[in-house]
Short mmCIF file of C-alpha atoms in Angstrom, two decimals:
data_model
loop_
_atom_site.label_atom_id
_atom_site.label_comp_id
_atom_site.label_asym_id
_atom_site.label_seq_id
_atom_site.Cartn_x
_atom_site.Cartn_y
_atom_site.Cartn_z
CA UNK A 243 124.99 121.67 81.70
CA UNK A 244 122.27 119.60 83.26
CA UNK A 245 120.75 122.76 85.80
CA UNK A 246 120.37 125.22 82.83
CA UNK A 247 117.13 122.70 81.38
CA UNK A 248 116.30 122.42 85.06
CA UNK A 249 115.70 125.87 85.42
CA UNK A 250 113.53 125.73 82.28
CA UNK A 251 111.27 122.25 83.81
CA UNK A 252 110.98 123.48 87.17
CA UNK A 253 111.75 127.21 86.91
CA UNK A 254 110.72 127.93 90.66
CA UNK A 255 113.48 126.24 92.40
CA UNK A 256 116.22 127.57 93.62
CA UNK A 257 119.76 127.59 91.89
CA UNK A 258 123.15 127.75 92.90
CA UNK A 259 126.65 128.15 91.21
CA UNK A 260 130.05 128.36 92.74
CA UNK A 261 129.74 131.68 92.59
CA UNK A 262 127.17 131.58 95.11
CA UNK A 263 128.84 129.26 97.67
CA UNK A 264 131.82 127.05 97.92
CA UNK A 265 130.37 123.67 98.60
CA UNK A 266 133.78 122.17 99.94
CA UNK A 267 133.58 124.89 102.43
CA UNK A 268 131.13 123.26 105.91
CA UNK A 269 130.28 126.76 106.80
CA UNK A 270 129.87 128.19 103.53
CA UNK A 271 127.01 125.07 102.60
CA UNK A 272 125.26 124.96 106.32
CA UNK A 273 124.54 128.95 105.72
CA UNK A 274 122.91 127.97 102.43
CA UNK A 275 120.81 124.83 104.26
CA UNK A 276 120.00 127.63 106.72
CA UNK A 277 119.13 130.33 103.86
CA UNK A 278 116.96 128.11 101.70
CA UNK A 279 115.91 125.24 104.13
CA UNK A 280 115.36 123.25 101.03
CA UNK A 281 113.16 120.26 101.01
CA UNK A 282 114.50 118.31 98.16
CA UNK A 283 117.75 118.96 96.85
CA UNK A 284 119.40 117.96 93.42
CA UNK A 285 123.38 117.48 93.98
CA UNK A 286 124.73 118.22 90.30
CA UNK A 287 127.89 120.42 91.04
CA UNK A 288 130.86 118.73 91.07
CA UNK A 289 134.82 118.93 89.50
CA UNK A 290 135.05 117.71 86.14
CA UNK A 291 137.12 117.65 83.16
CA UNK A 292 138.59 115.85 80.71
CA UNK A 293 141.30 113.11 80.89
CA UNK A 294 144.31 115.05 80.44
CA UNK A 295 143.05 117.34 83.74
CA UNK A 296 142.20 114.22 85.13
CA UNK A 297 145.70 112.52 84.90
CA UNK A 298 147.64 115.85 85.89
CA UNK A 299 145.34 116.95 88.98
CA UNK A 300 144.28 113.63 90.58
CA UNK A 301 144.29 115.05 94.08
CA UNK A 302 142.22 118.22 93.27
CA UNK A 303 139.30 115.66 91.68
CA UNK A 304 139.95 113.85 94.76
CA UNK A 305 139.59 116.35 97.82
CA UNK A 306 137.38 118.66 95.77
CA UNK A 307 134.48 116.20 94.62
CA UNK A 308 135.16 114.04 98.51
CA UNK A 309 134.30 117.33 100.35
CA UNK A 310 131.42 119.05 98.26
CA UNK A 311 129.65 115.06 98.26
CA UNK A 312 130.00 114.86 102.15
CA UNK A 313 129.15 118.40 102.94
CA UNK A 314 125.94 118.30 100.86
CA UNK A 315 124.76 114.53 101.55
CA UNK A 316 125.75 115.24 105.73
CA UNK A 317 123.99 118.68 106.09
CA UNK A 318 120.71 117.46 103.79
CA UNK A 319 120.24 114.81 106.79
CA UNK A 320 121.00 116.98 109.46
CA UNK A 321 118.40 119.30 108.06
CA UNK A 322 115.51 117.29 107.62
CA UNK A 323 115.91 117.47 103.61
CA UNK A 324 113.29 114.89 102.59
CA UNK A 325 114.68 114.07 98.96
CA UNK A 326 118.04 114.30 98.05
CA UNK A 327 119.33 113.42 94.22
CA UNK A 328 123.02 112.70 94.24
CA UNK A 329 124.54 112.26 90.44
CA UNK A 330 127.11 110.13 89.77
CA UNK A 331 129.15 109.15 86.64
CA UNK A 332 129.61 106.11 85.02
CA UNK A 333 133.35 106.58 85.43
CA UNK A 334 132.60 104.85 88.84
CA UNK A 335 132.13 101.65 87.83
CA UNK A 336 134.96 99.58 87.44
CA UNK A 337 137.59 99.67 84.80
CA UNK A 338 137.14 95.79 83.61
CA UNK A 339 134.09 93.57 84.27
CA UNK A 340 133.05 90.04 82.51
CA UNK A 341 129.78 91.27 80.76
CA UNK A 342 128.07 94.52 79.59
CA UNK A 343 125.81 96.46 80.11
CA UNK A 344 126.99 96.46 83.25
CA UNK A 345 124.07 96.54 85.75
CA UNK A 346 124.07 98.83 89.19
CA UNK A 347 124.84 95.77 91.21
CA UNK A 348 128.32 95.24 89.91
CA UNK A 349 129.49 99.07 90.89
CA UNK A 350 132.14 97.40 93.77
CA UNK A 351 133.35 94.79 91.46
CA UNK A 352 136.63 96.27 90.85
CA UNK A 353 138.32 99.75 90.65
CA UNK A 354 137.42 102.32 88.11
CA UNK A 355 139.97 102.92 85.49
CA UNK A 356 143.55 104.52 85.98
CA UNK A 357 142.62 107.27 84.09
CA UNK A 358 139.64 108.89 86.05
CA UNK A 359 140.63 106.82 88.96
CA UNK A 360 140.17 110.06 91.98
CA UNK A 361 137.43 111.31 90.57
CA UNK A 362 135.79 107.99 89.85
CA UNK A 363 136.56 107.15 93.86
CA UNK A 364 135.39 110.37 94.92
CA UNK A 365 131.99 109.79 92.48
CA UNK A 366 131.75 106.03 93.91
CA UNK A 367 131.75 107.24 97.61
CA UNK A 368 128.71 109.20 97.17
CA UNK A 369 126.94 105.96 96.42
CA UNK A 370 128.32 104.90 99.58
CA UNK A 371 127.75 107.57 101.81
CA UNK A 372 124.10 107.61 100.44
CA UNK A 373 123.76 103.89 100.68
CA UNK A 374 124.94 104.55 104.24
CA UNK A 375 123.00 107.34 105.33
CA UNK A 376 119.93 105.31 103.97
CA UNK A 377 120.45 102.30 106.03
CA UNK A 378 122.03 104.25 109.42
CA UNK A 379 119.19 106.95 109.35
CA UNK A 380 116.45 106.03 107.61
CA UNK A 381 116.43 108.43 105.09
CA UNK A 382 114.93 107.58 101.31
CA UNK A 383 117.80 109.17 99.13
CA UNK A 384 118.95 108.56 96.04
CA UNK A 385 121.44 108.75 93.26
CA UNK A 386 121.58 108.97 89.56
CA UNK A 387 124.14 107.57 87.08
CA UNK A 388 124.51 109.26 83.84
CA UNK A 389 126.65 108.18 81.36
CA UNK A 390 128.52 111.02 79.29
CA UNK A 391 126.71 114.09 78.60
CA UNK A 392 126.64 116.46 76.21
CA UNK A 393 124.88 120.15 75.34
CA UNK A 394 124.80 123.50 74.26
CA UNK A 395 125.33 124.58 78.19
CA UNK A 396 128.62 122.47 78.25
CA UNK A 397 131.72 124.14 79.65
CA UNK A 398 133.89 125.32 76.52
CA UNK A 399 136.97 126.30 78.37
CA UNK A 400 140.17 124.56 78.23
CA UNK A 401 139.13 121.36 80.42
CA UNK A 402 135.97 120.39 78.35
CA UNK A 403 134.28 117.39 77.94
CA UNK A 404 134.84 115.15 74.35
CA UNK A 405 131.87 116.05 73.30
CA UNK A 406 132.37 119.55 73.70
CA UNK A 407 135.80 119.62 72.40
CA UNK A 408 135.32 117.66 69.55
CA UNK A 409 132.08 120.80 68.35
CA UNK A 410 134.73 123.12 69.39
CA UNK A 411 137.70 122.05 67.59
CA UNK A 412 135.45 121.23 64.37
CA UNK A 413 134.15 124.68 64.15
CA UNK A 414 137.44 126.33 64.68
CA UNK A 415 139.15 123.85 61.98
CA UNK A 416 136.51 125.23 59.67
CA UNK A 417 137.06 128.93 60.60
CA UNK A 418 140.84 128.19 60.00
CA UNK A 419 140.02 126.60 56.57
CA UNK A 420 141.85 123.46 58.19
CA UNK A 421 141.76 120.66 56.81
CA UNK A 422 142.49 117.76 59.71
CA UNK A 423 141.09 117.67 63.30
CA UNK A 424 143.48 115.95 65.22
CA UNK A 425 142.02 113.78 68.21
CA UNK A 426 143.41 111.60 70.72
CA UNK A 427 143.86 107.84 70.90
CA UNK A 428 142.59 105.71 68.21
CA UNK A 429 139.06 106.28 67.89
CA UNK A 430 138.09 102.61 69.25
CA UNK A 431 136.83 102.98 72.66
CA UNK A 432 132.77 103.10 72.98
CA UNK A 433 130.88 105.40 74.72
CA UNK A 434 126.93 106.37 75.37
CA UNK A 435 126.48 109.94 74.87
CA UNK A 436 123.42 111.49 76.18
CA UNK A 437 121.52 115.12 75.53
CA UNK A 438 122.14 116.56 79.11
CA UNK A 439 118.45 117.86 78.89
CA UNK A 440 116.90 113.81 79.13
CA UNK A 441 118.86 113.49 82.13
CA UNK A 442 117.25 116.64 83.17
CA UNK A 443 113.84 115.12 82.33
CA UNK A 444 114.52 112.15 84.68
CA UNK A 445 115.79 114.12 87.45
CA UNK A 446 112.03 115.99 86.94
CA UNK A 447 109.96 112.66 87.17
CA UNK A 448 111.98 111.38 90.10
CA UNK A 449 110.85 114.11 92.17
CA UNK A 450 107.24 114.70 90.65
CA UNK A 451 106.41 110.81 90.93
CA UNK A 452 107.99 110.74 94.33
CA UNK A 453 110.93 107.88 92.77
CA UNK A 454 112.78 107.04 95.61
CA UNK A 455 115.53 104.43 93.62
CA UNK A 456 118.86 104.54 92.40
CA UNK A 457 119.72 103.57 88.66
CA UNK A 458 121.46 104.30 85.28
CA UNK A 459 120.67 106.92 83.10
CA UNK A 460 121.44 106.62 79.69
CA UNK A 461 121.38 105.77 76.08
CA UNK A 462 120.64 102.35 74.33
CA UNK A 463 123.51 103.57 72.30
CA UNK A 464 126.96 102.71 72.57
CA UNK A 465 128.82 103.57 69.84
CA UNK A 466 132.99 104.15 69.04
CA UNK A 467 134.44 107.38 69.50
CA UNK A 468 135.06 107.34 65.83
CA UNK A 469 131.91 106.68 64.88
CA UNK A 470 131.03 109.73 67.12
CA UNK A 471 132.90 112.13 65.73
CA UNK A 472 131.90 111.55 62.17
CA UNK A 473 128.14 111.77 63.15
CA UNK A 474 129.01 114.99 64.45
CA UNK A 475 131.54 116.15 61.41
CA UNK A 476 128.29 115.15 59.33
CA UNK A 477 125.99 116.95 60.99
CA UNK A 478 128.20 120.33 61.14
CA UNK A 479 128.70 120.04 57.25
CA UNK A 480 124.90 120.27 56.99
CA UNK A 481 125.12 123.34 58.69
CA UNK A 482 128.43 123.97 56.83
CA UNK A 483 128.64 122.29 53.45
CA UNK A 484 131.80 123.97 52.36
CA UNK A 485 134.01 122.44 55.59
CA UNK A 486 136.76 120.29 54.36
CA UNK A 487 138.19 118.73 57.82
CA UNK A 488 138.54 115.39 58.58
CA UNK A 489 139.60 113.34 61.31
CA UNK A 490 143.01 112.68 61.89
CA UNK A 491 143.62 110.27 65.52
CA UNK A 492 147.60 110.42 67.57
CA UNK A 493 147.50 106.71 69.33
CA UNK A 494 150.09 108.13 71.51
CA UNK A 495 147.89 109.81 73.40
CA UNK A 496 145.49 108.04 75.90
CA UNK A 497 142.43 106.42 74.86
CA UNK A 498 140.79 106.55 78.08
CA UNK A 499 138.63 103.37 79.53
CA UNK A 500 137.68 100.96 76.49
CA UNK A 501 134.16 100.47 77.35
CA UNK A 502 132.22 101.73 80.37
CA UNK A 503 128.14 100.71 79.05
CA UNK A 504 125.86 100.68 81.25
CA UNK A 505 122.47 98.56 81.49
CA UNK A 506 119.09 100.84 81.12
CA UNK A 507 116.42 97.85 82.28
CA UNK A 508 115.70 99.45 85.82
CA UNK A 509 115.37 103.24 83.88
CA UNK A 510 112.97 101.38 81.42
CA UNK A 511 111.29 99.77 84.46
CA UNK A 512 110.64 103.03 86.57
CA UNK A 513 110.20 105.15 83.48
CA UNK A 514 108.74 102.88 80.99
CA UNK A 515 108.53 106.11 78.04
CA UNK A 516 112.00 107.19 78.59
CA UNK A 517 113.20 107.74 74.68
CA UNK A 518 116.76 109.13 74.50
CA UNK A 519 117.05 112.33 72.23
CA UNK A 520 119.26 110.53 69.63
CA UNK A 521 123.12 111.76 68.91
CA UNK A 522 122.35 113.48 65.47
CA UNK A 523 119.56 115.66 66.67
CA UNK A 524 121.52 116.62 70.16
CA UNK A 525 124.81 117.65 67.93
CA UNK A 526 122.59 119.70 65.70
CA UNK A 527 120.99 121.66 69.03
CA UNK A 528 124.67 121.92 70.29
CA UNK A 529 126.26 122.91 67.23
CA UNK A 530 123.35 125.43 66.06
CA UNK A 531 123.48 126.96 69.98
CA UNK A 532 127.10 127.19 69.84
CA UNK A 533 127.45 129.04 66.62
CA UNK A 534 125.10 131.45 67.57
CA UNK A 535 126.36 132.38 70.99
CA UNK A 536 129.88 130.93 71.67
CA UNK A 537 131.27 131.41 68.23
CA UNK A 538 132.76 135.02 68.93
CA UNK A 539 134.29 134.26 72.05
CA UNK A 540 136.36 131.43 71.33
CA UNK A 541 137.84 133.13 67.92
CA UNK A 542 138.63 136.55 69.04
#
């Protein structure tokens, strides 16, 4: 989501997928140090999904995210990487705190919340092993927190983000001449959702002004998931004016973490023009891209 604008800001780096190497493999990711011999490296794969996967396959977001963090942040040292951008998640921080924003010095102040708890672990001990590898070795690196992102290149499959399922199941409800899009919880939690492609921007000045810090990335914005969704329902109707569906929430199902804001001070103080794009123009780029490329796959 975040390496397909990448490719398009600094097109002559090198990129690689899972198909390309198995990053919880040693041997698999010391051949590709030894391939590329890569002086700065941007860390953005890891295992993600949303909170049902989450709550059925805590191990897998566990081992899987634990060994593809060490691997890459262990073999980066041991060759001689100079800059190496580990992103995070704001799932990390901790379930409950006593104010928000919360600010990057209150990340050990409790445990993240039940429902992302493995991967927010495996997330939070990058931070560690980085802080670590800093203050053992010397080195100068670095990692990002994002809060949720969305995008046209979001994964569409069956473990997608909200974001991404929400534009899904809107655009099928409408194909379907449906008239209720059913969504879990009861639409009261907050969130910041971020364009994936200002994160991408960020990750671009770190490494052309030679940035060196860790911080927060994201929005000013934190707004409920109800709220959300009917920014996005509008903006899909504009495209759309004859869709009839509207929002109908099942409080039996999870809700996920209530509110996970993060402070933006020390972004605004490193990059003092950062402007997020805002929700109702990144929905209309994800909903336009999606209708013209995804569209065919997901109703055949």
């Amino acid at each position: 989501m975040v390496g397909k604008h990448l490719q398009e800001m600094l097109p002559k780096a090198v990129y690689v997928n899972s198909a390309d190497c198995d990053l919880t493999s040693y041997s698999e990711t010391n051949l590709l140090f030894l391939t590329h011999k890569p002086d700065v490296v941007i860390h953005l794969a890891a295992r993600v999904g949303g909170i049902i996967d989450n709550i059925n396959r805590p191990c897998d977001y566990f081992e899987d995210n634990i060994l593809m963090n060490t691997n890459m942040v262990n073999l980066s040292r041991l060759h001689g990487v100079d800059q190496f951008i580990g992103m995070l998640s704001t799932c990390i921080y901790p379930d409950l705190v006593h104010k928000y924003p919360m600010t990057e010095d209150m990340l050990h102040m409790g445990a993240p919340t039940k429902t992302n708890f493995s991967y927010g672990y495996a997330k939070r001990c990058l931070a560690v092993h980085i802080d670590a590898c800093n203050e053992q070795f010397g080195t100068k690196y670095q990692y990002l927190t994002p809060c949720n992102l969305y995008g046209e290149h979001d994964k569409w499959g069956k473990n997608s983000h909200f974001v991404a399922a929400l534009v899904k199941k809107i655009i099928i409800a409408h194909h379907n001449e449906e008239h209720t899009v059913k969504l879990f919880g009861t639409g009261e939690p907050l969130r910041q959702f971020m364009y994936a492609g200002d994160l991408a921007k960020v990750i671009k000045y770190v490494i052309d002004e030679d940035i060196r810090a860790s911080f927060n990335v994201a929005t000013s914005d934190n707004l409920p998931i109800s709220e959300i969704a009917n920014i996005a329902l509008g903006v899909f109707k504009k495209i759309n004016p004859t869709s009839v569906a509207r929002f109908e929430y099942d409080p039996d199902k999870p809700n996920g973490q209530y509110r996970k804001d993060v402070s933006i001070k020390k972004l605004r103080r490193i990059i003092p023009e950062f402007e997020a794009t805002s929700l109702y123009v990144g929905l209309n780029k994800t909903f336009n891209s999606v209708l013209n490329e995804q569209i065919p796959i997901w109703l055949n």
